[in-house]
Amino acid sequence: MLRPTSLLTQLTLWVAAANAFVLFVPDDQCDPTGHCGPFTKTTRKHGRHSTRSSDDKVATFPLIARPRQVLDDESEPFDRVAMAMVRVAQKFGHSPAVRARSQKDDKNYVPGNQYPISHPIPTTSEGSTGIYQYGPDFSYFIRIQLGSQKMPMYMLLDTGAGNTWVMTTDCTEYACRLHDRFDMAASTSWKQNQGDPMFIGYGTGNVTGVVGWDNMTLAGRTVKVQFGAANHTAEELRHYAFDGILGLGMGDSVTGNFLKEVRKQNAFKPIVAVTMNRDSDGVNDGQATFGGTDPAKYVGQITYSDVVPEHKQKGEWTIPIEGFSFDGKKAKLNGTKAIIDTGTTYIFGSPVDVAELFKLVPGAQLDVKEHYHEFIVPCDTKTAFKVTFGGVTYEISAKDWVAQINDEKCLSRIYGYIELPDFRPGEWIIGDVFLKNVYSVFDADNGNMRIGFANKAPPPKPTGTGNTGAAATGEDGRPVVPGSTGSATGDASAETVTPKTVSGGSKVGGVAFTLTWALVAWAMMAA
């Protein structure tokens, strides 16, 4: 049991360590059984996916696959958007009422990370590592090695918080067993802290465990870091492919601050530059550079904005936002600040501000959910939103903010939150929907905190032919096909087959495949 003073300290740090990644899975990306979609007239039995509908007509091949050992469970309503509010809920002190379902063991259960993951092409500069993707375009993470045994693990890049933690073999819950787990007992370099345990609240659940030190190797460098070793995780984490979170925030943390530690050890400058791929571009050229920038990944100049003073004191990557516009018309917004968060998939604002945005979109219709607002938009919408930082305007491509759910319905990936009574109305949370369009730099060198953006360099063209995507191998020697399957340990699931994707994250359902491809996909998945 925690001592009263210890409990107070933990709660204080919990509040201070705001902006953990948002556990948010939109309704259209998960079916009622908790299987992350998208799907159109598809069926699922014991983790297998069929492209045949009940009337034996060919339907959509699912672009987001779950691990093959996931079983059917009780059918009940599942709210995708409330899930993403995890980070927002943690920041603003309110938990959305989303009930997780239990999962049972499967006789075909395969331990370790079996998620279908897109592997990156080789990096283009020293101090860089490729960014893996689970999606399409759903979450972005790097591959690190941990402990004396150099255990490979996937770590979500999270500029929204300073907490760093991994799942461990002490965690035997279903969500953990779907992932690769760090074995503390097997690492001769692991040293556990004496004192209070780790507790991180994620709105719909929490992560608990112990805190300690060990060696982490990333981007070719080894650093001794303090992190959390989780023996319990929120069940909702089964929807995500990463095995832990690398906190890149500069504020207080219950686990220790990664960037502050590397600065103290002179491992590299506390600068992280990020470029994220779009799955539909055909090649995963995502890359994170630690200690500097990579000119090969952007064009033009990087324009910086200083972090807002009150947020710099908290170590939060928050900068002034100077406006949104659509088709040459500027929205009248109350929001004046933006949290730039690599750990959040979408874009969130107050319902009032988001409504102002969609007054500019012809044909947009408000759909009020229990925990959030979303907008239905015409599927022929091709116009980009534009957002201005530091006097420079950047585009948010319709490929990223418009999601085609089926042949007749499209939704926006810009959401308005109504669940949080303490949501600060002047703040936006700008996630990957925007960051896929730019080269981003998070610079905490020389006591400063600033964020830079530049236009992203065009992605290389796929070198393969047909529906197999790029034929080259990535930094880990594995294929770089978008959506390709493989675990951090190198084991691949023979059951998952990935077709050529369509507008990664934009068209997630309702795609008409040719009869030939449909028959091939059906045969492979039914085998």
mmCIF file of N, CA and C in Angstrom, residues 358 361-369 373-379 381 401 403 408-412:
data_model
loop_
_atom_site.group_PDB
_atom_site.id
_atom_site.type_symbol
_atom_site.label_atom_id
_atom_site.label_comp_id
_atom_site.label_asym_id
_atom_site.label_seq_id
_atom_site.Cartn_x
_atom_site.Cartn_y
_atom_site.Cartn_z
ATOM 1 N N PHE A 358 -15.814 23.364 -40.186
ATOM 2 C CA PHE A 358 -16.648 22.646 -41.145
ATOM 3 C C PHE A 358 -17.793 23.482 -41.701
ATOM 4 N N VAL A 361 -16.706 23.779 -45.242
ATOM 5 C CA VAL A 361 -16.679 22.583 -46.097
ATOM 6 C C VAL A 361 -18.072 22.335 -46.659
ATOM 7 N N PRO A 362 -18.278 22.539 -47.947
ATOM 8 C CA PRO A 362 -19.609 22.319 -48.528
ATOM 9 C C PRO A 362 -20.102 20.898 -48.294
ATOM 10 N N GLY A 363 -21.339 20.792 -47.814
ATOM 11 C CA GLY A 363 -21.959 19.491 -47.631
ATOM 12 C C GLY A 363 -21.609 18.783 -46.340
ATOM 13 N N ALA A 364 -20.789 19.393 -45.472
ATOM 14 C CA ALA A 364 -20.410 18.743 -44.212
ATOM 15 C C ALA A 364 -21.610 18.685 -43.266
ATOM 16 N N GLN A 365 -21.766 17.550 -42.574
ATOM 17 C CA GLN A 365 -22.884 17.350 -41.652
ATOM 18 C C GLN A 365 -22.364 16.895 -40.294
ATOM 19 N N LEU A 366 -22.824 17.556 -39.238
ATOM 20 C CA LEU A 366 -22.412 17.210 -37.883
ATOM 21 C C LEU A 366 -23.069 15.912 -37.425
ATOM 22 N N ASP A 367 -22.277 15.048 -36.799
ATOM 23 C CA ASP A 367 -22.780 13.827 -36.179
ATOM 24 C C ASP A 367 -22.293 13.834 -34.735
ATOM 25 N N VAL A 368 -23.212 13.995 -33.778
ATOM 26 C CA VAL A 368 -22.859 14.116 -32.367
ATOM 27 C C VAL A 368 -22.836 12.730 -31.730
ATOM 28 N N LYS A 369 -21.675 12.325 -31.246
ATOM 29 C CA LYS A 369 -21.524 11.078 -30.527
ATOM 30 C C LYS A 369 -21.570 11.360 -29.022
ATOM 31 N N HIS A 373 -17.646 15.016 -31.222
ATOM 32 C CA HIS A 373 -18.329 15.420 -32.440
ATOM 33 C C HIS A 373 -17.488 14.981 -33.634
ATOM 34 N N GLU A 374 -18.163 14.495 -34.672
ATOM 35 C CA GLU A 374 -17.460 14.235 -35.922
ATOM 36 C C GLU A 374 -18.307 14.768 -37.067
ATOM 37 N N PHE A 375 -17.701 14.861 -38.252
ATOM 38 C CA PHE A 375 -18.411 15.415 -39.392
ATOM 39 C C PHE A 375 -18.383 14.438 -40.561
ATOM 40 N N ILE A 376 -19.573 14.218 -41.125
ATOM 41 C CA ILE A 376 -19.703 13.468 -42.369
ATOM 42 C C ILE A 376 -19.460 14.457 -43.505
ATOM 43 N N VAL A 377 -18.616 14.066 -44.460
ATOM 44 C CA VAL A 377 -18.268 14.974 -45.551
ATOM 45 C C VAL A 377 -18.478 14.277 -46.883
ATOM 46 N N PRO A 378 -18.709 15.039 -47.952
ATOM 47 C CA PRO A 378 -18.854 14.418 -49.270
ATOM 48 C C PRO A 378 -17.593 13.652 -49.664
ATOM 49 N N CYS A 379 -17.790 12.481 -50.236
ATOM 50 C CA CYS A 379 -16.638 11.639 -50.571
ATOM 51 C C CYS A 379 -15.815 12.188 -51.728
ATOM 52 N N THR A 381 -14.688 15.159 -51.771
ATOM 53 C CA THR A 381 -13.911 16.264 -51.229
ATOM 54 C C THR A 381 -12.425 16.011 -51.464
ATOM 55 N N TRP A 401 -7.181 13.809 -43.978
ATOM 56 C CA TRP A 401 -8.276 14.228 -43.101
ATOM 57 C C TRP A 401 -9.628 13.671 -43.527
ATOM 58 N N ALA A 403 -11.702 10.285 -44.492
ATOM 59 C CA ALA A 403 -11.656 8.823 -44.415
ATOM 60 C C ALA A 403 -12.898 8.248 -45.072
ATOM 61 N N GLU A 408 -20.416 4.887 -49.763
ATOM 62 C CA GLU A 408 -21.294 6.050 -49.736
ATOM 63 C C GLU A 408 -20.997 7.032 -48.605
ATOM 64 N N LYS A 409 -20.116 6.686 -47.678
ATOM 65 C CA LYS A 409 -19.927 7.526 -46.499
ATOM 66 C C LYS A 409 -18.464 7.850 -46.275
ATOM 67 N N CYS A 410 -18.202 9.134 -46.018
ATOM 68 C CA CYS A 410 -16.859 9.590 -45.678
ATOM 69 C C CYS A 410 -16.932 10.447 -44.425
ATOM 70 N N LEU A 411 -15.900 10.329 -43.587
ATOM 71 C CA LEU A 411 -15.831 11.072 -42.333
ATOM 72 C C LEU A 411 -14.548 11.890 -42.280
ATOM 73 N N SER A 412 -14.597 12.934 -41.462
ATOM 74 C CA SER A 412 -13.393 13.717 -41.200
ATOM 75 C C SER A 412 -12.616 13.099 -40.051
#
